[in-house]
């Protein structure tokens, strides 16, 4: 695996493959790899000829009071994991390579960025949309891989690719979980033993929402009340708990025969965690 730090090196590395008509896959990440990241890499390796993983803790997607400085960083370990997964190129640029002096452009996706994560993390999706647009332009992949755990982020990226006619296919992969159901996240590293046990509240809330819907509850109010009660048992208060249309992220008041996405965010001790599940009234429930 080659490690490159500049856009010029990245392009130089990928040009021969592109000219030879080989497919290029990109997995954008902020590092601190876990099995969720690894699943994206493995899928990319299985389906593309050349795989690039970007490792960049993007400062513009962190709010002023968020965890940019504390965010876990271990490039050596990450490089070993990526190489082991069969990744060809690790693109790990310094901040000045991505945001040189004088940088002045922001990509803003309207609408879908407004509720939920967008409402609780002002500016977050502008940072995400801007860096993902840049990474797609830098690597020029045929396919880019994202995790379903960040469901709203994936929807924002799908929309930006559509709106800006970016020549890339976006694949969203299933959430990888710990044995007890906790969605894997680099931020789980912030959890001490007690908070680690409480963190399961998010998944249990989603389980309760699924169970309520399966038992015939049709109103968002009843389904979300069941989820909230399950979380309260762990003394975890959701920052938001919502039932939305999985494509538009518009709130859903009543479940009919269409899929609905249940999303949750909560602070558990020092960590802010998110999770979601897709309720499929016409099929088996499945994590998004
Ligand atoms: P991050 O490094 O947290 O920015 O995540 C990089 C990519 O990995 C994003 O597309 C995430 O959605 C995805 N990802 C993070 N956690 C998981 C998980 N538990 N399962 C699957 N994908 C994940």
Coordinates of C-alpha atoms and ligand atoms in Angstrom, one line a residue:
X1 CA 0.0 0.0 0.0
X2 CA 1.3 3.4 -0.9
X3 CA 0.8 6.4 1.5
X4 CA 0.5 9.7 -0.3
X5 CA 0.0 13.2 1.2
X6 CA -0.6 15.6 -1.7
X7 CA -3.2 15.8 -4.4
X8 CA -0.5 15.8 -7.0
X9 CA 1.0 12.5 -5.7
X10 CA -2.5 11.0 -5.5
X11 CA -3.3 11.9 -9.1
X12 CA 0.1 10.7 -10.3
X13 CA -0.5 7.4 -8.5
X14 CA -4.0 6.9 -10.0
X15 CA -3.4 8.1 -13.6
X16 CA -2.0 4.8 -15.0
X17 CA -5.0 2.9 -13.5
X18 CA -7.5 5.4 -14.9
X19 CA -5.9 5.4 -18.3
X20 CA -6.0 1.6 -18.3
X21 CA -9.7 1.7 -17.7
X22 CA -9.5 0.2 -14.2
X23 CA -12.2 1.1 -11.7
X24 CA -11.2 3.2 -8.8
X25 CA -13.0 3.1 -5.4
X26 CA -12.8 5.7 -2.7
X27 CA -13.5 5.3 1.0
X28 CA -13.5 8.7 2.8
X29 CA -12.7 8.4 6.5
X30 CA -11.5 10.3 9.5
X31 CA -9.3 7.4 10.7
X32 CA -9.4 5.6 14.1
X33 CA -10.4 2.5 12.1
X34 CA -12.8 -0.1 13.4
X35 CA -14.7 -2.9 11.8
X36 CA -17.2 -0.5 10.2
X37 CA -14.4 1.3 8.3
X38 CA -13.0 -2.1 7.5
X39 CA -16.2 -3.3 6.0
X40 CA -16.3 -0.4 3.6
X41 CA -12.7 -1.1 2.6
X42 CA -13.4 -4.8 2.0
X43 CA -16.4 -4.0 -0.1
X44 CA -14.4 -1.5 -2.2
X45 CA -11.5 -4.0 -2.6
X46 CA -14.0 -6.8 -3.7
X47 CA -15.6 -4.5 -6.3
X48 CA -13.0 -2.1 -7.6
X49 CA -9.6 -2.6 -9.2
X50 CA -7.9 0.1 -7.2
X51 CA -9.0 1.3 -3.8
X52 CA -8.1 4.6 -2.2
X53 CA -8.8 5.3 1.5
X54 CA -8.7 8.9 2.5
X55 CA -7.7 9.6 6.1
X56 CA -8.4 13.2 7.0
X57 CA -9.9 14.6 10.2
X58 CA -11.8 17.4 8.5
X59 CA -11.7 20.5 10.8
X60 CA -14.5 22.3 8.9
X61 CA -17.1 19.7 9.9
X62 CA -16.5 20.2 13.7
X63 CA -18.3 23.0 15.6
X64 CA -16.3 25.3 17.9
X65 CA -17.2 23.3 21.0
X66 CA -16.9 19.8 19.4
X67 CA -14.1 17.2 19.7
X68 CA -11.7 18.1 16.9
X69 CA -8.7 18.2 19.2
X70 CA -9.7 15.1 21.1
X71 CA -10.6 13.1 18.0
X72 CA -8.6 9.8 18.1
X73 CA -5.7 9.7 15.7
X74 CA -3.3 6.8 15.1
X75 CA -2.1 6.8 11.5
X76 CA 0.3 3.9 11.9
X77 CA -2.4 1.6 13.2
X78 CA -4.8 2.8 10.5
X79 CA -2.2 2.2 7.8
X80 CA -1.7 -1.4 9.0
X81 CA -5.5 -2.0 9.0
X82 CA -6.0 -0.5 5.5
X83 CA -3.0 -2.5 4.1
X84 CA -4.4 -5.6 5.6
X85 CA -7.8 -5.0 4.0
X86 CA -6.1 -4.8 0.6
X87 CA -6.3 -1.1 0.1
X88 CA -3.9 0.2 -2.6
X89 CA -3.5 3.9 -1.6
X90 CA -3.9 5.7 1.7
X91 CA -4.3 9.4 1.1
X92 CA -3.5 11.2 4.3
X93 CA -3.0 14.9 3.5
X94 CA -2.1 17.6 6.1
X95 CA -4.8 20.3 6.7
X96 CA -2.9 22.8 4.6
X97 CA -3.1 20.5 1.6
X98 CA -6.9 20.5 1.8
X99 CA -7.4 24.0 3.0
X100 CA -4.5 26.1 1.8
X101 CA -4.3 29.8 2.7
X102 CA -6.9 31.7 0.8
X103 CA -9.3 28.8 0.6
X104 CA -12.8 30.4 0.2
X105 CA -15.4 28.0 -1.1
X106 CA -18.2 26.2 0.7
X107 CA -20.5 23.6 -0.7
X108 CA -23.9 24.0 0.8
X109 CA -26.7 21.4 0.2
X110 CA -30.1 23.0 1.1
X111 CA -33.1 21.2 2.6
X112 CA -31.9 17.8 3.7
X113 CA -29.1 19.3 5.8
X114 CA -31.6 21.3 7.9
X115 CA -33.2 18.9 10.4
X116 CA -31.7 16.5 12.9
X117 CA -27.8 16.5 12.7
X118 CA -28.0 19.8 10.8
X119 CA -30.1 21.4 13.5
X120 CA -27.8 20.2 16.3
X121 CA -24.5 20.7 14.6
X122 CA -24.7 24.0 12.7
X123 CA -22.3 24.1 9.8
X124 CA -21.5 20.4 10.1
X125 CA -22.9 19.4 6.7
X126 CA -21.3 22.3 4.9
X127 CA -18.0 21.0 6.1
X128 CA -18.9 17.4 5.1
X129 CA -20.2 18.5 1.7
X130 CA -17.2 20.6 1.0
X131 CA -14.6 18.0 1.9
X132 CA -16.4 15.2 0.2
X133 CA -16.7 17.3 -3.0
X134 CA -13.0 18.0 -2.8
X135 CA -12.0 14.3 -2.1
X136 CA -14.2 13.2 -5.1
X137 CA -12.5 15.7 -7.3
X138 CA -9.0 14.8 -6.0
X139 CA -9.3 11.0 -6.4
X140 CA -11.9 10.9 -9.3
X141 CA -13.3 7.5 -8.2
X142 CA -15.9 5.5 -10.1
X143 CA -17.5 4.5 -6.8
X144 CA -17.4 6.0 -3.3
X145 CA -18.4 4.1 -0.2
X146 CA -20.2 5.5 2.8
X147 CA -21.7 3.9 6.0
X148 CA -25.4 3.8 6.7
X149 CA -24.7 4.7 10.3
X150 CA -24.4 8.3 9.1
X151 CA -27.7 8.1 7.2
X152 CA -28.3 11.8 6.9
X153 CA -24.7 12.3 5.7
X154 CA -25.2 9.6 3.1
X155 CA -28.4 11.3 1.9
X156 CA -26.6 14.7 1.7
X157 CA -23.8 13.2 -0.4
X158 CA -26.2 11.5 -2.7
X159 CA -27.9 14.8 -3.2
X160 CA -24.7 16.8 -3.8
X161 CA -23.5 14.2 -6.4
X162 CA -26.9 14.4 -8.1
X163 CA -27.1 18.2 -8.0
X164 CA -23.5 18.8 -9.1
X165 CA -23.5 16.0 -11.8
X166 CA -20.4 14.5 -10.2
X167 CA -19.4 11.4 -12.2
X168 CA -19.4 8.9 -9.3
X169 CA -21.6 6.2 -8.0
X170 CA -22.4 6.4 -4.2
X171 CA -22.7 3.1 -2.3
X172 CA -24.1 3.1 1.2
X173 CA -23.1 0.0 3.3
X174 CA -24.8 -1.5 6.3
X175 CA -23.9 -0.4 9.9
X176 CA -21.4 -2.7 11.6
X177 CA -22.2 -3.3 15.3
X178 CA -20.5 -4.6 18.4
X179 CA -21.8 -7.9 19.8
X180 CA -24.5 -6.2 21.9
X181 CA -25.7 -4.0 19.1
X182 CA -23.9 -0.8 19.7
X183 CA -23.0 0.8 16.3
X184 CA -19.2 0.9 15.9
X185 CA -17.9 4.5 16.0
X186 CA -14.5 6.1 16.5
X187 CA -16.2 8.1 19.3
X188 CA -16.9 4.9 21.3
X189 CA -13.3 5.2 22.4
X190 CA -14.5 8.1 24.6
X191 CA -16.7 5.7 26.7
X192 CA -15.6 4.5 30.1
X193 CA -17.0 1.1 31.3
X194 CA -20.3 2.6 32.8
X195 CA -21.0 4.8 29.8
X196 CA -20.2 1.9 27.5
X197 CA -23.0 -0.1 29.1
X198 CA -25.4 2.9 28.9
X199 CA -24.5 3.5 25.2
X200 CA -26.6 0.5 24.2
X201 CA -29.6 2.7 25.0
X202 CA -29.6 4.0 21.4
X203 CA -29.8 0.5 19.8
X204 CA -32.4 -0.5 22.4
X205 CA -34.5 2.6 21.6
X206 CA -34.4 1.6 17.9
X207 CA -35.3 -2.0 18.8
X208 CA -38.3 -0.7 20.8
X209 CA -39.4 1.5 17.8
X210 CA -39.1 -1.6 15.5
X211 CA -41.1 -3.7 17.9
X212 CA -43.8 -1.1 18.4
X213 CA -44.2 -0.8 14.6
X214 CA -44.2 -4.6 14.2
X215 CA -46.9 -4.8 16.8
X216 CA -49.1 -2.5 14.7
X217 CA -48.4 1.0 16.1
X218 CA -48.8 3.4 13.2
X219 CA -48.3 6.9 14.7
X220 CA -44.9 8.4 15.0
X221 CA -45.9 9.6 18.5
X222 CA -46.5 6.0 19.8
X223 CA -43.5 4.5 18.0
X224 CA -41.2 7.2 19.3
X225 CA -42.6 7.1 22.8
X226 CA -41.7 3.4 23.0
X227 CA -38.2 4.2 21.8
X228 CA -37.8 7.0 24.4
X229 CA -39.0 4.8 27.2
X230 CA -36.5 2.1 26.3
X231 CA -33.7 4.7 26.4
X232 CA -34.9 6.2 29.7
X233 CA -34.3 2.8 31.3
X234 CA -30.6 3.4 30.7
X235 CA -30.9 7.0 31.9
X236 CA -30.0 8.3 28.4
X237 CA -31.9 11.3 27.1
X238 CA -32.1 11.5 23.3
X239 CA -31.0 14.7 21.7
X240 CA -33.4 13.8 18.9
X241 CA -35.5 10.8 18.1
X242 CA -37.3 11.0 14.8
X243 CA -39.2 9.1 12.2
X244 CA -38.5 10.4 8.6
X245 CA -38.9 9.5 5.0
X246 CA -35.5 7.9 4.1
X247 CA -35.1 9.8 0.9
X248 CA -36.2 13.3 1.8
X249 CA -35.8 13.3 5.6
X250 CA -39.2 14.9 5.9
X251 CA -40.9 13.9 9.2
X252 CA -43.4 11.0 8.9
X253 CA -46.4 11.3 11.2
X254 CA -48.0 8.0 10.3
X255 CA -46.5 4.8 9.1
X256 CA -48.3 3.3 6.0
X257 CA -46.8 0.7 3.7
X258 CA -43.6 2.8 2.9
X259 CA -40.2 2.4 4.6
X260 CA -39.5 4.9 7.4
X261 CA -36.1 5.7 8.9
X262 CA -35.9 6.0 12.7
X263 CA -32.9 8.2 13.8
X264 CA -31.5 8.8 17.2
X265 CA -28.7 11.0 18.7
X266 CA -27.8 11.1 22.3
X267 CA -25.0 12.2 24.5
X268 CA -23.6 9.4 26.7
X269 CA -21.0 10.7 29.1
X270 CA -18.4 12.4 26.9
X271 CA -19.5 10.9 23.6
X272 CA -22.2 12.1 21.3
X273 CA -23.5 9.1 19.5
X274 CA -25.9 8.5 16.6
X275 CA -27.7 5.5 15.2
X276 CA -30.7 4.6 13.0
X277 CA -32.8 1.8 11.7
X278 CA -35.0 1.3 8.7
X279 CA -38.5 0.1 9.4
X280 CA -39.9 -1.8 6.4
X281 CA -43.6 -2.3 6.8
X282 CA -43.6 -4.6 3.8
X283 CA -40.5 -6.6 4.7
X284 CA -38.2 -7.6 7.6
X285 CA -36.8 -4.8 9.7
X286 CA -33.1 -4.1 8.8
X287 CA -30.5 -1.7 10.0
X288 CA -29.7 1.0 7.6
Ligands
LIG1 P1 -15.7 8.4 9.9 O1 -14.3 8.0 9.9 O2 -16.4 8.3 11.2 O3 -16.0 9.8 9.2 O4 -16.4 7.3 9.0 C1 -16.0 7.1 7.7 C2 -17.0 6.3 7.0 O5 -17.3 5.0 7.7 C3 -18.4 7.0 6.9 O6 -18.9 6.8 5.6 C4 -19.2 6.3 8.0 O7 -20.6 6.4 7.7 C5 -18.6 4.9 7.9 N1 -18.9 4.2 9.2 C6 -18.7 4.7 10.5 N2 -19.1 3.8 11.4 C7 -19.6 2.8 10.7 C8 -20.2 1.5 11.1 N3 -20.3 1.2 12.4 N4 -20.6 0.7 10.1 C9 -20.5 1.0 8.8 N5 -19.9 2.2 8.4 C10 -19.5 3.0 9.3

